[in-house]
Short mmCIF file of C-alpha atoms in Angstrom, two decimals:
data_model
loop_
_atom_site.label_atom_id
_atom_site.label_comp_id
_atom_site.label_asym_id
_atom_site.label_seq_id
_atom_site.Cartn_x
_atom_site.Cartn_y
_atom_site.Cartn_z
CA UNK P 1 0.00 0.00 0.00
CA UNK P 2 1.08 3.45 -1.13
CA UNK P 3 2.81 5.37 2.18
CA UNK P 4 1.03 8.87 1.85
CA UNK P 5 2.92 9.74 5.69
CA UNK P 6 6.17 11.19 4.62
CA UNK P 7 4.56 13.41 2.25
CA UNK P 8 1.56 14.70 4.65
CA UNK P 9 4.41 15.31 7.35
CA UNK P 10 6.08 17.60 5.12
CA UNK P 11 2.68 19.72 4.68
CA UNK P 12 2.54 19.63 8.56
CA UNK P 13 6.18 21.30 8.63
CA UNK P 14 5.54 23.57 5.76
CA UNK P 15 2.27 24.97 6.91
CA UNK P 16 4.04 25.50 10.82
CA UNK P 17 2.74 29.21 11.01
CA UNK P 18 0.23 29.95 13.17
CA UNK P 19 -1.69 33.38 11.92
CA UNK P 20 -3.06 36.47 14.62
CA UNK P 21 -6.33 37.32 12.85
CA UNK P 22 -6.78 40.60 15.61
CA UNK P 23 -4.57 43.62 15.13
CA UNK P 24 -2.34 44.70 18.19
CA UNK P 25 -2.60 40.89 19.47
CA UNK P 26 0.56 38.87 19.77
CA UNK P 27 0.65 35.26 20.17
CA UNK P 28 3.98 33.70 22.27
CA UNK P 29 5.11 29.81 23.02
CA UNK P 30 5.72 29.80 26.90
CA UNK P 31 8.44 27.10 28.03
CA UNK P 32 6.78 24.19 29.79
CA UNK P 33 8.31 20.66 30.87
CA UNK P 34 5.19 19.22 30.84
CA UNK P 35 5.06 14.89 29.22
CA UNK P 36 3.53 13.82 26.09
CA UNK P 37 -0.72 13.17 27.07
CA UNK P 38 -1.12 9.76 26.50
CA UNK P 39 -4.71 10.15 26.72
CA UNK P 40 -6.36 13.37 25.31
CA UNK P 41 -9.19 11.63 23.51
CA UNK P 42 -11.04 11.37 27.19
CA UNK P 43 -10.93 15.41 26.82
CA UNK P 44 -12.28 15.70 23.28
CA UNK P 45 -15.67 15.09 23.69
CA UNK P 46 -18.22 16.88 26.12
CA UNK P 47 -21.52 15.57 26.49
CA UNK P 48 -23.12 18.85 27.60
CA UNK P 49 -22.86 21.08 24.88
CA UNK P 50 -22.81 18.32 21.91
CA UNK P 51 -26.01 17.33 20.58
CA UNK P 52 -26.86 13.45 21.39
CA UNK P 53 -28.47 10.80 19.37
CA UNK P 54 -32.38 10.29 20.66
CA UNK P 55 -35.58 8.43 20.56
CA UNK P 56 -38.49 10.10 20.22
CA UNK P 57 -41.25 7.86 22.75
CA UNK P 58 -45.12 7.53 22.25
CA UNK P 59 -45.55 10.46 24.41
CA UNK P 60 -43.39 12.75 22.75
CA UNK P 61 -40.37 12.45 25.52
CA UNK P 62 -37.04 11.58 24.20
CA UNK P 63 -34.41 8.91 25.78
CA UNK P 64 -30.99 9.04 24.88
CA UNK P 65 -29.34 7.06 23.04
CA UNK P 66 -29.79 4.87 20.18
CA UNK P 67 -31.90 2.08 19.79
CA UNK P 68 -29.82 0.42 16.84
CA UNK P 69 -33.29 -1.02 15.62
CA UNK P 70 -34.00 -0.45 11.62
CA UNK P 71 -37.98 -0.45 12.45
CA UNK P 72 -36.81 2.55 14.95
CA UNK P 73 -35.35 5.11 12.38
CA UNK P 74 -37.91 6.98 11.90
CA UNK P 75 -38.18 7.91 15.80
CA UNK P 76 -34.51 9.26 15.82
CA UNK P 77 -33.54 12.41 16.42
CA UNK P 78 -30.14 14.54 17.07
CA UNK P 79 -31.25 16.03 20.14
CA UNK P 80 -29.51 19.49 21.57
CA UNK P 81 -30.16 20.68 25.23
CA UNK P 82 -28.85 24.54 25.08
CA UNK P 83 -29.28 26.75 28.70
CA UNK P 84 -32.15 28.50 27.25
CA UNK P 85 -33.58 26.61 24.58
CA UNK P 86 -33.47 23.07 23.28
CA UNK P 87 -33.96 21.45 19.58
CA UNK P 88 -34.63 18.31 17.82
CA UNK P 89 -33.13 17.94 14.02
CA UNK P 90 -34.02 15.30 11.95
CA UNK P 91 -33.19 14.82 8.45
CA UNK P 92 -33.78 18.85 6.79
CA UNK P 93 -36.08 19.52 9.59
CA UNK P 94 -35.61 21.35 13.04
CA UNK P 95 -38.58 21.53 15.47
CA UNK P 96 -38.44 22.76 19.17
CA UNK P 97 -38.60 20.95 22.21
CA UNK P 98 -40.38 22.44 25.84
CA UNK P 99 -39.54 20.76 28.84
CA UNK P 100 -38.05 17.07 26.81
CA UNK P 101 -41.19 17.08 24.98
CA UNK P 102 -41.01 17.34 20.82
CA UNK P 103 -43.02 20.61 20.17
CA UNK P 104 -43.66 22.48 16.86
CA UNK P 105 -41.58 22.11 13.96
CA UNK P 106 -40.03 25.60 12.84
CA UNK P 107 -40.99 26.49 9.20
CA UNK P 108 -38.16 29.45 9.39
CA UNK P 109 -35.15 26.70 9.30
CA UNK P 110 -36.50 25.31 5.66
CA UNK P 111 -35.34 28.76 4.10
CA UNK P 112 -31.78 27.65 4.79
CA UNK P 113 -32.53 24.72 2.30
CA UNK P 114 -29.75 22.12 4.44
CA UNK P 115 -29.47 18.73 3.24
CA UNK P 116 -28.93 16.81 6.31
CA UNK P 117 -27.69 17.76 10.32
CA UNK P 118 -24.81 15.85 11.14
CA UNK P 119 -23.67 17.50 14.15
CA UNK P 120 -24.83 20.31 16.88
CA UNK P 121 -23.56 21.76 19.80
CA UNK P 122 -24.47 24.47 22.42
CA UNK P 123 -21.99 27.90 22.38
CA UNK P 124 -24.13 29.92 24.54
CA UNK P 125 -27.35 31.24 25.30
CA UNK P 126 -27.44 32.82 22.05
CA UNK P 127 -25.57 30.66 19.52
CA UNK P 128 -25.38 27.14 18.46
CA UNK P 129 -22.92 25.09 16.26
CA UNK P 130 -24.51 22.95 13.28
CA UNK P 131 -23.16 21.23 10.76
CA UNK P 132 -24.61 20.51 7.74
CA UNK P 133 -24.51 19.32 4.12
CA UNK P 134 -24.73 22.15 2.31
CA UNK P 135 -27.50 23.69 0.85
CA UNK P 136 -29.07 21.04 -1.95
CA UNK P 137 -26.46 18.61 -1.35
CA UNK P 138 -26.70 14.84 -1.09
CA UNK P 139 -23.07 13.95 -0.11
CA UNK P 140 -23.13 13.58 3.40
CA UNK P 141 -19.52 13.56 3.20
CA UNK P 142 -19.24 17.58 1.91
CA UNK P 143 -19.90 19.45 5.50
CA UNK P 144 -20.06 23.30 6.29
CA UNK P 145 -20.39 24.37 9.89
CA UNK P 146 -22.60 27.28 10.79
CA UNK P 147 -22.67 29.38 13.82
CA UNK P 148 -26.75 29.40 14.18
CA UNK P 149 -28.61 32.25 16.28
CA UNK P 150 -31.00 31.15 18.61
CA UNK P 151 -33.83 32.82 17.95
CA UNK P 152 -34.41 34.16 14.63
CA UNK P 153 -32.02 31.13 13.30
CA UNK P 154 -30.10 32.91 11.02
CA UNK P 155 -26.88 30.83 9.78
CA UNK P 156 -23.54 32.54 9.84
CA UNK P 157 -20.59 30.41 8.35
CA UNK P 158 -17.61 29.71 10.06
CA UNK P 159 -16.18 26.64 7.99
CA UNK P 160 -16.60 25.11 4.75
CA UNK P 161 -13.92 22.68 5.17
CA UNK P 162 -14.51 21.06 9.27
CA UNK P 163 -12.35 18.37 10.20
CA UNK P 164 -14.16 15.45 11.09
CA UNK P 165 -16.90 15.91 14.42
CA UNK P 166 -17.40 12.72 14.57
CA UNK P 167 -13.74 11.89 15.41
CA UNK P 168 -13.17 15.29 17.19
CA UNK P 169 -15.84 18.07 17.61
CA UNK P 170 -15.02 21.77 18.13
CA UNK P 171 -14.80 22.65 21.86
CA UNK P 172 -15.89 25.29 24.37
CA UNK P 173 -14.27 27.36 27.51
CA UNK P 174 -16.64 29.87 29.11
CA UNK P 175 -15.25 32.40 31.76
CA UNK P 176 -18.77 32.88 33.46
CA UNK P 177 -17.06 36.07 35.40
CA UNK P 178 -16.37 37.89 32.34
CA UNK P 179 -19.32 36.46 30.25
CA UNK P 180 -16.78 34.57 27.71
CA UNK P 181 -16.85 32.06 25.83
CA UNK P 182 -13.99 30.68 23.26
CA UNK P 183 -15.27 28.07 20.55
CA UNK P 184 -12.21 26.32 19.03
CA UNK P 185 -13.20 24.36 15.80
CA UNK P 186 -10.89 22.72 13.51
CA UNK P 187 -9.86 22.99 9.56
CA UNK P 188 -9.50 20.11 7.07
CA UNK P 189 -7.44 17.37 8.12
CA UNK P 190 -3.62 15.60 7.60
CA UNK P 191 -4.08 12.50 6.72
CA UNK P 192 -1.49 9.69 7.53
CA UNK P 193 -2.84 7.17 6.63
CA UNK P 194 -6.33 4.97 5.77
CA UNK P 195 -8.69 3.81 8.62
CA UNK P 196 -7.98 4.55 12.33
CA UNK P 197 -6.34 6.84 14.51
CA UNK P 198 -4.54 8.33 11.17
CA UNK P 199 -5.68 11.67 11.07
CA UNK P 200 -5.47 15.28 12.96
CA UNK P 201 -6.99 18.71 11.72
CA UNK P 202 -4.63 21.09 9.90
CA UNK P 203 -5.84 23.81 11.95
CA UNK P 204 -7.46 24.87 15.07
CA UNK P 205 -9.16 28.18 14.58
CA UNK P 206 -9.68 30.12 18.77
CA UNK P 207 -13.29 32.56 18.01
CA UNK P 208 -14.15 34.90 20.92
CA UNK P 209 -18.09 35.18 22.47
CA UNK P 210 -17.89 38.47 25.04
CA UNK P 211 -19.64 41.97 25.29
CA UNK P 212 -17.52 43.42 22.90
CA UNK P 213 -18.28 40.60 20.45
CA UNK P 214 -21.61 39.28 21.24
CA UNK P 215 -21.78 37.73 17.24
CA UNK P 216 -18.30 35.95 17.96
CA UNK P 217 -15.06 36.91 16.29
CA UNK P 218 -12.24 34.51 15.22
CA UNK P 219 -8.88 35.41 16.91
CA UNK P 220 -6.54 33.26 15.34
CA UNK P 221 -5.33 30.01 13.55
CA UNK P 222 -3.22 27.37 15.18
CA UNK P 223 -0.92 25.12 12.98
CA UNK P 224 -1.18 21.83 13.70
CA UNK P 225 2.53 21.68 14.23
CA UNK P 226 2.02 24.35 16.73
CA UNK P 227 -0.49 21.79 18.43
CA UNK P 228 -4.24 21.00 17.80
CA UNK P 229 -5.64 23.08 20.99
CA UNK P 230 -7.48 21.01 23.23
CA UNK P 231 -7.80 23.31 26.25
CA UNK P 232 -8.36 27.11 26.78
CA UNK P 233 -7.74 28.64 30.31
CA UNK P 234 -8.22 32.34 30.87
CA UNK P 235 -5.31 34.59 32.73
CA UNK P 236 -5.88 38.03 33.84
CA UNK P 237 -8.53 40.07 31.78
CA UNK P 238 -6.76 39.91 28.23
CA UNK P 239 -4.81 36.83 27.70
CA UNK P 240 -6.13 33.19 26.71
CA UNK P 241 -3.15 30.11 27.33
CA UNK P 242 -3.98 27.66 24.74
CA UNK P 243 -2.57 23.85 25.15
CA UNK P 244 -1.71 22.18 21.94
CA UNK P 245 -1.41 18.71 21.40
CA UNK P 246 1.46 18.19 18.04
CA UNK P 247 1.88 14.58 18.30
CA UNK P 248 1.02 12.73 15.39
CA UNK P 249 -1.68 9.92 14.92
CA UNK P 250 -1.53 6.28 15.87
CA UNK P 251 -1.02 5.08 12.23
CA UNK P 252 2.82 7.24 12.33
CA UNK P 253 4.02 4.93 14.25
CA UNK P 254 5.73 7.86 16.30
CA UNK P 255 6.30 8.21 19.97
CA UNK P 256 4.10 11.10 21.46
CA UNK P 257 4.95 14.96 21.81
CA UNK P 258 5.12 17.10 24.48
CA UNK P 259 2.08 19.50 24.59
CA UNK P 260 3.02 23.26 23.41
CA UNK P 261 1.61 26.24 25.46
CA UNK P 262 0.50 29.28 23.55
CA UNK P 263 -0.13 32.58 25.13
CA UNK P 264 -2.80 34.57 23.14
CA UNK P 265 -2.77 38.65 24.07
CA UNK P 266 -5.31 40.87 23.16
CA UNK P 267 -5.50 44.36 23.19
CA UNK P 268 -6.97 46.56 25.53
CA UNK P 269 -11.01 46.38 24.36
CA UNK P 270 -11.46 42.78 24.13
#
């Protein structure tokens, strides 16, 4: 079998940059000594802002989870829980839910003209995450991700080229002091390989939810060499510290990097 690694690690080492997207912010590696993770999957995923697979019951209540029966299809749903609101997609169609029970369905979403939801997630009370085939499009496999509002449902795009959510979904850090919230999602992928652990996104992109930026606004891009960021932690009022994972996936058949720190500052206003 053809050995596409050598050639996707040279992208990885060409592409390196990283790329400030906010003028007067600066972006600095800080010196750590900390091991290679071993185990970073068990952060990837987070059940409370990701939508979940359901089962729509007789009395319009939904259980978690999927039944894996073929007679039971038509009762599934991708169900998302937001603080303030809550929705059930299935197929082109979004409808709300009250209190766990399957309400109305909402005519406005059909204007968008999506082919299929195949992932949702909560980024605050106003916003949501969904992915989508795009508009008219019957290849599941061609996804755009749209930052959704709430409550008229207009779709802004973020993404027309999301790494896999399946394998890992964007993420979330809220700072409830300052009302913040930092979405990372991730661009296209590296491949090293077919099947398995082979494959890492060839960018994490850090957006910014505050007062100053209640519609969201990207800050920068991350090169995967730099490290896919898996965590965000806020330091004093203007800096983010972003951990980045650079080790390469299963199918290199390399030993495991250290993590790389990143210290995002943003000017005074943010």
């Amino acid at each position: 079998m053809f050995n596409i690694a050598p050639r996707t690690e040279r992208k990885v080492r060409r592409n390196a940059n990283n790329l400030v997207l906010v003028k007067g912010a600066t972006l600095t590696e800080r010196a750590t000594n900390m091991q290679p993770w071993d185990d970073y999957y068990s952060i990837l995923w987070d059940k409370s802002i990701n939508a979940q697979d359901a089962v729509l019951q007789n009395n319009n209540t939904f259980v978690v989870g999927s039944s894996g029966l073929e007679q039971e299809q038509s009762k599934s749903y991708l169900l998302l829980s937001g603080p303030d609101y809550a929705f059930a997609f299935k197929a082109k169609k979004l409808f709300w839910v009250h209190n766990g029970v399957l309400a109305h369905e909402e005519n406005a979403w059909s204007k968008h003209n999506f082919s299929h939801v195949t992932h949702a997630a909560v980024i605050n009370a106003n916003y949501m995450l969904v992915e989508v085939a795009p508009p008219s499009q019957q290849d599941f496999h061609l996804r755009h991700l749209y930052q959704v509002n709430v409550k008229t449902l207009e779709a802004h795009k973020l993404e027309s080229t999301p790494y896999y959510t399946f394998d890992i979904p964007p993420k979330r850090f809220v700072n409830e002091d300052t009302n913040t919230t930092v979405l990372v999602y991730y661009h296209d992928s590296y491949s090293y390989a077919f099947g398995g652990d082979s494959s890492r996104p060839q960018t994490s992109i850090v957006r910014l939810y505050n007062n100053t930026f209640p519609d969201g606004k990207d800050l920068a891009n991350i090169s995967f060499a730099a490290g896919m960021v898996i965590d965000v932690a806020f330091e004093e009022e203007n800096k983010l510290v972003l951990l980045g994972d650079p080790s390469r996936p299963a199918a290199y058949n390399k030993p495991r990097l250290a993590p790389r720190v990143w210290v995002l500052t943003l000017p005074t206003g943010f």
